[in-house]
Short mmCIF file of C-alpha atoms in Angstrom, two decimals:
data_model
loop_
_atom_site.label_atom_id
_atom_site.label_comp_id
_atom_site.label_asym_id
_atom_site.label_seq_id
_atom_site.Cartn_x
_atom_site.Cartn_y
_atom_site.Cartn_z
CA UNK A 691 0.00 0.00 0.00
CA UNK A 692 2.48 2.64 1.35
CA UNK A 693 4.59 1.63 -2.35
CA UNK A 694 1.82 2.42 -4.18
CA UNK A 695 0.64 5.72 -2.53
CA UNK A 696 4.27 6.95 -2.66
CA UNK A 697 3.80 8.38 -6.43
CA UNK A 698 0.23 9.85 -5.79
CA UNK A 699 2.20 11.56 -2.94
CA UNK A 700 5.26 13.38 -4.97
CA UNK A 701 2.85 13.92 -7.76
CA UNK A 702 1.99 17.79 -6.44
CA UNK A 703 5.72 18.18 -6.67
CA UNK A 704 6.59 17.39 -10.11
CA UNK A 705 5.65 20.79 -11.33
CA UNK A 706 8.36 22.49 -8.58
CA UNK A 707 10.83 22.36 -10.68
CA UNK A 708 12.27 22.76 -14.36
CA UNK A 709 12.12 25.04 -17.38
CA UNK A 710 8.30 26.18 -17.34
CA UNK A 711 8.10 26.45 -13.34
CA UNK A 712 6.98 29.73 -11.65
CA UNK A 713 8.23 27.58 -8.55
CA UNK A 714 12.08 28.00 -9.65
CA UNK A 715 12.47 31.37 -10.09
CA UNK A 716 15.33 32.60 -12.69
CA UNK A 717 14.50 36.15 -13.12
CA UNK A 718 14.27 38.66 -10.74
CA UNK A 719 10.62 39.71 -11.18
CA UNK A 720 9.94 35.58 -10.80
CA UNK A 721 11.50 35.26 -8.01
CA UNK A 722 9.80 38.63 -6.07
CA UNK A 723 6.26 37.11 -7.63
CA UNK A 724 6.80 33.67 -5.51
CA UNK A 725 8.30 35.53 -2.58
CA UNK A 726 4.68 37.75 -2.76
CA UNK A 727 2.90 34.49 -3.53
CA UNK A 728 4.26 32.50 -0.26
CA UNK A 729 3.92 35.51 1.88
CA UNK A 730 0.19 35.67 0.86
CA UNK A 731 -0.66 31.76 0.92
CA UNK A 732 1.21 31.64 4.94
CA UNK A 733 -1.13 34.63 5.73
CA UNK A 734 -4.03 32.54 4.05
CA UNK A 735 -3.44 29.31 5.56
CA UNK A 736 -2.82 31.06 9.50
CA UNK A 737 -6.61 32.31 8.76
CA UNK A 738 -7.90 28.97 7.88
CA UNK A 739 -6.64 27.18 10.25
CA UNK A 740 -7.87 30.20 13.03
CA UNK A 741 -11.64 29.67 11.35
CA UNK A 742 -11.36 26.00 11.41
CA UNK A 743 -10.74 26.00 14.75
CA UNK A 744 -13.05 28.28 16.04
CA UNK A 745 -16.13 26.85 14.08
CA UNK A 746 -15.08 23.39 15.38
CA UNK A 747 -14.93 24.61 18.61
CA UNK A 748 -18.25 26.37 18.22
CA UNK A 749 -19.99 23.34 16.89
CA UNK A 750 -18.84 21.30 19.27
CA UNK A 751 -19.66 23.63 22.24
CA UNK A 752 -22.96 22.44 24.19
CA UNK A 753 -26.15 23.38 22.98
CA UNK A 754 -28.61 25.82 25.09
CA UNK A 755 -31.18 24.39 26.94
CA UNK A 756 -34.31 23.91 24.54
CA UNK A 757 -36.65 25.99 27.15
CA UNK A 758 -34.32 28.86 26.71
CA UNK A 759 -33.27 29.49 23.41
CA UNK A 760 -33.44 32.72 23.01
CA UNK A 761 -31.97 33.46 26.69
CA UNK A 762 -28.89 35.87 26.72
CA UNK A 763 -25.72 35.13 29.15
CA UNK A 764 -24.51 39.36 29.34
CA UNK A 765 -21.15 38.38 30.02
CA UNK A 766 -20.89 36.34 27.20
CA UNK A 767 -22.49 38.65 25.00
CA UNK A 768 -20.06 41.08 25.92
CA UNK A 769 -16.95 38.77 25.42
CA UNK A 770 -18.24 37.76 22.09
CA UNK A 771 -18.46 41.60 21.15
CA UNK A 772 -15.10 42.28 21.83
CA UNK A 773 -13.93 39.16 20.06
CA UNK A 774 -16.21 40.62 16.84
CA UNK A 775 -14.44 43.71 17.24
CA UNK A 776 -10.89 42.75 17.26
CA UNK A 777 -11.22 39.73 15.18
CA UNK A 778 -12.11 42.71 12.45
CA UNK A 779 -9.76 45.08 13.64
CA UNK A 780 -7.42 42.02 12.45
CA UNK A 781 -9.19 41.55 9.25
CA UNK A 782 -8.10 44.92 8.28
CA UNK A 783 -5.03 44.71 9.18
CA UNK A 784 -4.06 41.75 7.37
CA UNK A 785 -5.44 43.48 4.50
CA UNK A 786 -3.64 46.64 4.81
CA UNK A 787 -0.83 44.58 5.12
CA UNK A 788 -1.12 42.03 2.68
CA UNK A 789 -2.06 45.51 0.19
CA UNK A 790 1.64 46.74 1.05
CA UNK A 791 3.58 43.46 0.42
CA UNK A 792 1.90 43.50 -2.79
CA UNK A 793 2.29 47.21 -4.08
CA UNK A 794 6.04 46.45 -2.52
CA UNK A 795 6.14 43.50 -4.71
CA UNK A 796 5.06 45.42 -8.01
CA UNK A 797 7.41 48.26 -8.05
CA UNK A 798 10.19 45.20 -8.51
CA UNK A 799 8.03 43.53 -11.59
CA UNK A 800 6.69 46.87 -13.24
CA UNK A 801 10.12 48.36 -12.38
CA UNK A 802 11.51 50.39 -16.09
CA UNK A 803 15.07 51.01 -16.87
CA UNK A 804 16.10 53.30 -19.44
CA UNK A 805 18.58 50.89 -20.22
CA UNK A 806 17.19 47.80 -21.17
CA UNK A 807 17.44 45.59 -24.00
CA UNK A 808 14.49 46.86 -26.24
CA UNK A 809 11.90 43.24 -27.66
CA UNK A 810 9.13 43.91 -29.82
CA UNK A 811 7.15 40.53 -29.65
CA UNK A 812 3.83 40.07 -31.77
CA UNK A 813 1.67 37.62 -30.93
CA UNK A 814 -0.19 35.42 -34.33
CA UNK A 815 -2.27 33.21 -34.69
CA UNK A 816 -0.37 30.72 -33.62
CA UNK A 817 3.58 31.62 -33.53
CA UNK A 818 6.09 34.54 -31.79
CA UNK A 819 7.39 37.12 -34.22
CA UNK A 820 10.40 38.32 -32.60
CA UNK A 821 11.82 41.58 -33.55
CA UNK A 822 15.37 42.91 -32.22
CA UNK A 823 15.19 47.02 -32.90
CA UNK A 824 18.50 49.10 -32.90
CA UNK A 825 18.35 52.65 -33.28
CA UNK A 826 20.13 51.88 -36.55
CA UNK A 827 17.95 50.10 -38.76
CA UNK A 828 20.87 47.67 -40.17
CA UNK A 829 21.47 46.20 -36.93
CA UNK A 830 17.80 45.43 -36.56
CA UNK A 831 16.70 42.11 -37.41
CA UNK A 832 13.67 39.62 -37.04
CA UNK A 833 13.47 36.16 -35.55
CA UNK A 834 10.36 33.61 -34.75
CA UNK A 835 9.35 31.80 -31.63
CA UNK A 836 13.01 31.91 -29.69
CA UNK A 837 14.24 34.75 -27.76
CA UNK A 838 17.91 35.16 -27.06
CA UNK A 839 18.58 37.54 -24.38
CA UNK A 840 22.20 38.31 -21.91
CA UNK A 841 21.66 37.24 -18.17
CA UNK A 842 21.68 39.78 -16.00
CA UNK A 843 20.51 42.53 -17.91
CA UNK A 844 16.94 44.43 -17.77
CA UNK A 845 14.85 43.16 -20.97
CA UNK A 846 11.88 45.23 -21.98
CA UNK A 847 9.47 43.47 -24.13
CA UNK A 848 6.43 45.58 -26.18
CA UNK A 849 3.36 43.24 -26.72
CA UNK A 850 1.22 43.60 -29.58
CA UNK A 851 -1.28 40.91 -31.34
CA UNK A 852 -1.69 41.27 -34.95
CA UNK A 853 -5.21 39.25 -34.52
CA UNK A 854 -6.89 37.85 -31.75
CA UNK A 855 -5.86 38.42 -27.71
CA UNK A 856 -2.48 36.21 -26.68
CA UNK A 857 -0.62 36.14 -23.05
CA UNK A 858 2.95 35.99 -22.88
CA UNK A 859 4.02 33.96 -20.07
CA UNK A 860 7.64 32.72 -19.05
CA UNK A 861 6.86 31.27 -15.60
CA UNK A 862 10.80 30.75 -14.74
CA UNK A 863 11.67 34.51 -15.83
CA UNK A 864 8.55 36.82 -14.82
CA UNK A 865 4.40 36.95 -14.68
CA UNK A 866 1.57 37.23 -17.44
CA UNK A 867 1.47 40.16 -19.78
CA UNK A 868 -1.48 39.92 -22.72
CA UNK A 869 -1.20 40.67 -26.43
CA UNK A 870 -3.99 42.78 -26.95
CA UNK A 871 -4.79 44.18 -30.82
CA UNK A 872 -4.87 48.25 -31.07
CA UNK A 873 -2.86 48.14 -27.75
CA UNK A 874 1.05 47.87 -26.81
CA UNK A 875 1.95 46.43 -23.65
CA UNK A 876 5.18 46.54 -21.88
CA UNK A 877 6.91 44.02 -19.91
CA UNK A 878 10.65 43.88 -18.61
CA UNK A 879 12.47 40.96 -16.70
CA UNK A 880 15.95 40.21 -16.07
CA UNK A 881 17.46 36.74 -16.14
CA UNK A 882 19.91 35.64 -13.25
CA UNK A 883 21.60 32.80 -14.64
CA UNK A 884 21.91 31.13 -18.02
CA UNK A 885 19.63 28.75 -19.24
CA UNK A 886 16.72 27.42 -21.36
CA UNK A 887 13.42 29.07 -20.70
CA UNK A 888 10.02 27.87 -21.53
CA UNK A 889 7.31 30.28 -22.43
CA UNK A 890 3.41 29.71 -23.42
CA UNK A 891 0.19 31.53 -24.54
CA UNK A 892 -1.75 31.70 -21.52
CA UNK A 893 -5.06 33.22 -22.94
CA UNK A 894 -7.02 30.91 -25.04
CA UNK A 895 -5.96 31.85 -28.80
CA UNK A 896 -7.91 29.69 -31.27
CA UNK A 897 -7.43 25.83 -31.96
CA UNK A 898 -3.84 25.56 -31.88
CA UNK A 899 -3.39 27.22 -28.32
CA UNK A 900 -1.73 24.66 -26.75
CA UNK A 901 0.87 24.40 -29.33
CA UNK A 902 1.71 28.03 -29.15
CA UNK A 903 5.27 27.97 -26.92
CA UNK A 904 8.64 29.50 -27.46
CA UNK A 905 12.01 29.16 -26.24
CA UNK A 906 13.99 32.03 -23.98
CA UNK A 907 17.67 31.29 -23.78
CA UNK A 908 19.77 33.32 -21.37
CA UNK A 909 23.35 33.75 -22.94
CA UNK A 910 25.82 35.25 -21.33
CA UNK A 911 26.70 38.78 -22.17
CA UNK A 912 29.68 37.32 -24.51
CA UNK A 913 27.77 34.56 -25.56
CA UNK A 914 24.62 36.93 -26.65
CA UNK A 915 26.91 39.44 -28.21
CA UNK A 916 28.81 37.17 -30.93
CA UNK A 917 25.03 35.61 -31.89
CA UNK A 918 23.41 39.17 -32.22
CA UNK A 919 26.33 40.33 -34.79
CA UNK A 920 25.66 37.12 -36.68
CA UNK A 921 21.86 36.86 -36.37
CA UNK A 922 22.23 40.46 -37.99
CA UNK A 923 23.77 38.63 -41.20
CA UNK A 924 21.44 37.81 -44.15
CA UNK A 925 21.40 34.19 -45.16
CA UNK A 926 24.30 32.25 -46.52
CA UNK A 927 23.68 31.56 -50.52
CA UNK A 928 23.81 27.52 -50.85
CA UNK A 929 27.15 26.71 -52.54
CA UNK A 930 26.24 22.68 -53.36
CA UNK A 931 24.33 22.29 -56.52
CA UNK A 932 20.99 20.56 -53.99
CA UNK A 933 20.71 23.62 -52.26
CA UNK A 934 20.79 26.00 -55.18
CA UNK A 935 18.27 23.79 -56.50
CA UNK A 936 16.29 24.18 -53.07
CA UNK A 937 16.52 27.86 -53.27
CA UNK A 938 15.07 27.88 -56.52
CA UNK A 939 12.19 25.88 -55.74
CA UNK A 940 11.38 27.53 -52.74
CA UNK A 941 10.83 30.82 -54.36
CA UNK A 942 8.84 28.98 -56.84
CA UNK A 943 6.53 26.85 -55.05
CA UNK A 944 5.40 29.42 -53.05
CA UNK A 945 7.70 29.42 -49.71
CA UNK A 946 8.48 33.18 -50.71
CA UNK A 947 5.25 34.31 -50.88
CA UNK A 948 4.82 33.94 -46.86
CA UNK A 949 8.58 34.00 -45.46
CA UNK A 950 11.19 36.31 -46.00
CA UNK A 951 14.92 34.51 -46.15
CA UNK A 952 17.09 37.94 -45.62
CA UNK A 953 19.59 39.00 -48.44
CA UNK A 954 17.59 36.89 -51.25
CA UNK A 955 14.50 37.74 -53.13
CA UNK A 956 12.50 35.51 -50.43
CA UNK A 957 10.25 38.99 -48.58
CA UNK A 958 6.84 37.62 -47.29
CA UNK A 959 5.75 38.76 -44.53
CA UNK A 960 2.36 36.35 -43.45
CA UNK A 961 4.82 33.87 -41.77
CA UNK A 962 7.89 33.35 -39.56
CA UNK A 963 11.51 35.13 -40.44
CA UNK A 964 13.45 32.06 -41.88
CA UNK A 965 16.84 33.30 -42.30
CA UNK A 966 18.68 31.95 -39.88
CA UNK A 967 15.95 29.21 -39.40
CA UNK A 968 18.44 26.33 -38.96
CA UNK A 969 19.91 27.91 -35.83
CA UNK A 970 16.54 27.33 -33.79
CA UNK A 971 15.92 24.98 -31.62
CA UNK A 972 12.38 24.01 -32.39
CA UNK A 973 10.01 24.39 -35.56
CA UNK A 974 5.89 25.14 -35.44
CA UNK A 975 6.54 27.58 -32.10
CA UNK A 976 7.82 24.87 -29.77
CA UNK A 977 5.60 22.09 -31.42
CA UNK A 978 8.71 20.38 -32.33
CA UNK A 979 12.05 19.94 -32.23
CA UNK A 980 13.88 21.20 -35.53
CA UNK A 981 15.64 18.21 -36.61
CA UNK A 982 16.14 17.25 -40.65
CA UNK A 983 13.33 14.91 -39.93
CA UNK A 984 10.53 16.67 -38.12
CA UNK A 985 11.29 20.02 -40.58
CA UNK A 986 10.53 17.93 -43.93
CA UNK A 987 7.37 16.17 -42.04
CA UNK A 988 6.58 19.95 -41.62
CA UNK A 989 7.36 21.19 -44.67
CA UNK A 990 5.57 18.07 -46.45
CA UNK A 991 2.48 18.33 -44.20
CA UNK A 992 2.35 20.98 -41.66
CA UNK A 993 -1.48 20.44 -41.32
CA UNK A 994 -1.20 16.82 -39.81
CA UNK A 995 1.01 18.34 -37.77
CA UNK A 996 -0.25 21.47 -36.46
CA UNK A 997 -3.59 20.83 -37.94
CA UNK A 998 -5.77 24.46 -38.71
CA UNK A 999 -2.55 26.55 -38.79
CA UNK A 1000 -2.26 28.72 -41.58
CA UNK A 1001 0.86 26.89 -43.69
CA UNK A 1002 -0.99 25.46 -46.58
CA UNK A 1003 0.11 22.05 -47.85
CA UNK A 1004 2.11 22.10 -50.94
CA UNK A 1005 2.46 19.47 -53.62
CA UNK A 1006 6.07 18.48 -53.86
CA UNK A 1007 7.63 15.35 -55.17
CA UNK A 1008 10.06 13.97 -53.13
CA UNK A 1009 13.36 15.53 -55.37
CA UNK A 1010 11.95 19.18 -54.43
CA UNK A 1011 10.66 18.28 -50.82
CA UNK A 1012 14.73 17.22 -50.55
CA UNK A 1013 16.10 20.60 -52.09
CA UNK A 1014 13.99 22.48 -50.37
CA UNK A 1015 14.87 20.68 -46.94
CA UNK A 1016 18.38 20.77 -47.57
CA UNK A 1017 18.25 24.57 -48.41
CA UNK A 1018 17.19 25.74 -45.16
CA UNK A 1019 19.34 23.14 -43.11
CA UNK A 1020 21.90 25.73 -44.47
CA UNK A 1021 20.27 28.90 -42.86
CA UNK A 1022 22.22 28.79 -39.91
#
């Protein structure tokens, strides 16, 4: 018995931990949200265990006599009157207090510096356009569902939706922030330590919600410095005779149409930024990872995939499917 029971019991704790845990904090906003959070559940739980007690202790108090049940005992009356009083007096003081920690709390997750590291992040239908601004416009550049950012400096994100309402969510880094359409939203968050962050849609989007993730990696400064000056490039040209081929074909069949491959004639704009598309980690906005395999089961059929996303099937034989495959396996 106590063998079986013993996963039922650590169940509650498997979400404690890992890459898409508001319970491991990694950011400093996180980590002041669960310090808030367990300051307001101890407060919660001393009250419910003060009510539990007195309500069992009132029910299990002897009744009045039944000839006198509407007969008052003053002193008690009195007691119970002071009891009411400070018992409320209490009440608002928990409140007051429990109104401070949080406004305390806030001014470290709405906190602004001037000098953070500027995100605009636009929410479809159902991926993460990505967009790294400069105040020159040749060192800005636009990626798709991964965010690269340095640990330990102040990130400001800018939310916008380009159709219906998203939430952008990193549990591990900082709270909920929605993606509304007509309205910008700001966010900022800092990352402690380097790592692989999960983040999700957290307001119901349309049918492919749940498969509506991206990836935050914390680099370190360095680190985040040598892939911004290369993520700035345009796209290798294919020097093998299969990816010229692939190139080709995937202005011609279409691919161009909806994605924009930087430095060619590729300039869509319906769909993700593919230029340096074999860098990322996943494909489909976290649905899966990018691998040779799971891109050409994309590319070949995205809607068995991610079924009611907005990637239309194409007809390709098996030649062009290749090409094509093996021309963006060289967009790193």
């Amino acid at each position: 018995m106590r063998t079986a029971l013993v996963p039922f019991a650590t169940l509650p704790l498997a979400a404690c931990a890992g890459r898409q845990s508001a319970l491991d904090p990694q950011g400093l906003q996180s980590n002041q949200i669960l310090n808030t959070f367990f300051v307001f559940l101890s407060v919660a739980a001393v009250v419910w265990i003060a009510v539990t007690i007195v309500l069992a202790v009132g029910m299990l108090r002897r009744k009045r006599a039944a000839d006198q049940p509407l007969a008052l005992h003053q002193p008690f009356e009195r007691t119970a009157g002071r009891v009411v009083f400070v018992l409320g007096l209490a009440t608002l003081v928990i409140v007051l207090g429990l109104s401070i920690v949080s406004y305390a709390g806030q001014r470290t997750v709405f906190a602004k510096d001037e000098h953070a590291l500027t995100l605009k992040i636009i929410g479809h239908q159902w991926w993460w356009e990505v967009r790294y601004e400069d105040d020159s416009p040749d060192k800005s550049f636009v990626t798709a569902n991964e965010i690269r950012i340095p640990t330990g400096q102040p990130v400001k994100v800018e939310l916008e939706s380009a159709d219906v309402i998203h939430s952008f969510w990193v549990p591990s880094l900082t709270g909920k922030m929605d993606l509304i359409t007509g309205q910008k939203n700001e966010l900022q968050f800092t990352a402690k330590n380097a790592g692989v962050y999960r983040g999700q849609c957290a307001e119901f989007c349309g049918l492919q919600h749940a498969h509506m993730a991206f990836a935050v990696l914390a680099l370190s400064p360095d680190e985040y410095g040598r892939w911004r000056d290369h993520e700035n490039r345009s796209a290798n040209s294919p020097t093998d005779p299969l990816g010229k081929q692939g190139e080709r074909l995937f202005r011609a069949r279409g691919c161009a149409l909806c994605h924009t491959v930087r430095g060619t004639l590729a300039g869509g704009q319906l769909g993700p930024d593919l230029t340096h598309v074999g860098s990322r980690t996943t494909i489909a906005a976290g649905t899966l990872p990018r691998t040779p395999a799971t891109l050409g089961a994309w590319i070949a059929d995205p809607q068995h995939i991610k079924p009611g996303n907005f990637m239309p099937k194409m007809p390709l034989q098996s030649d062009e499917l290749i090409a094509i495959l093996n021309y963006l396996e060289q967009l790193k």
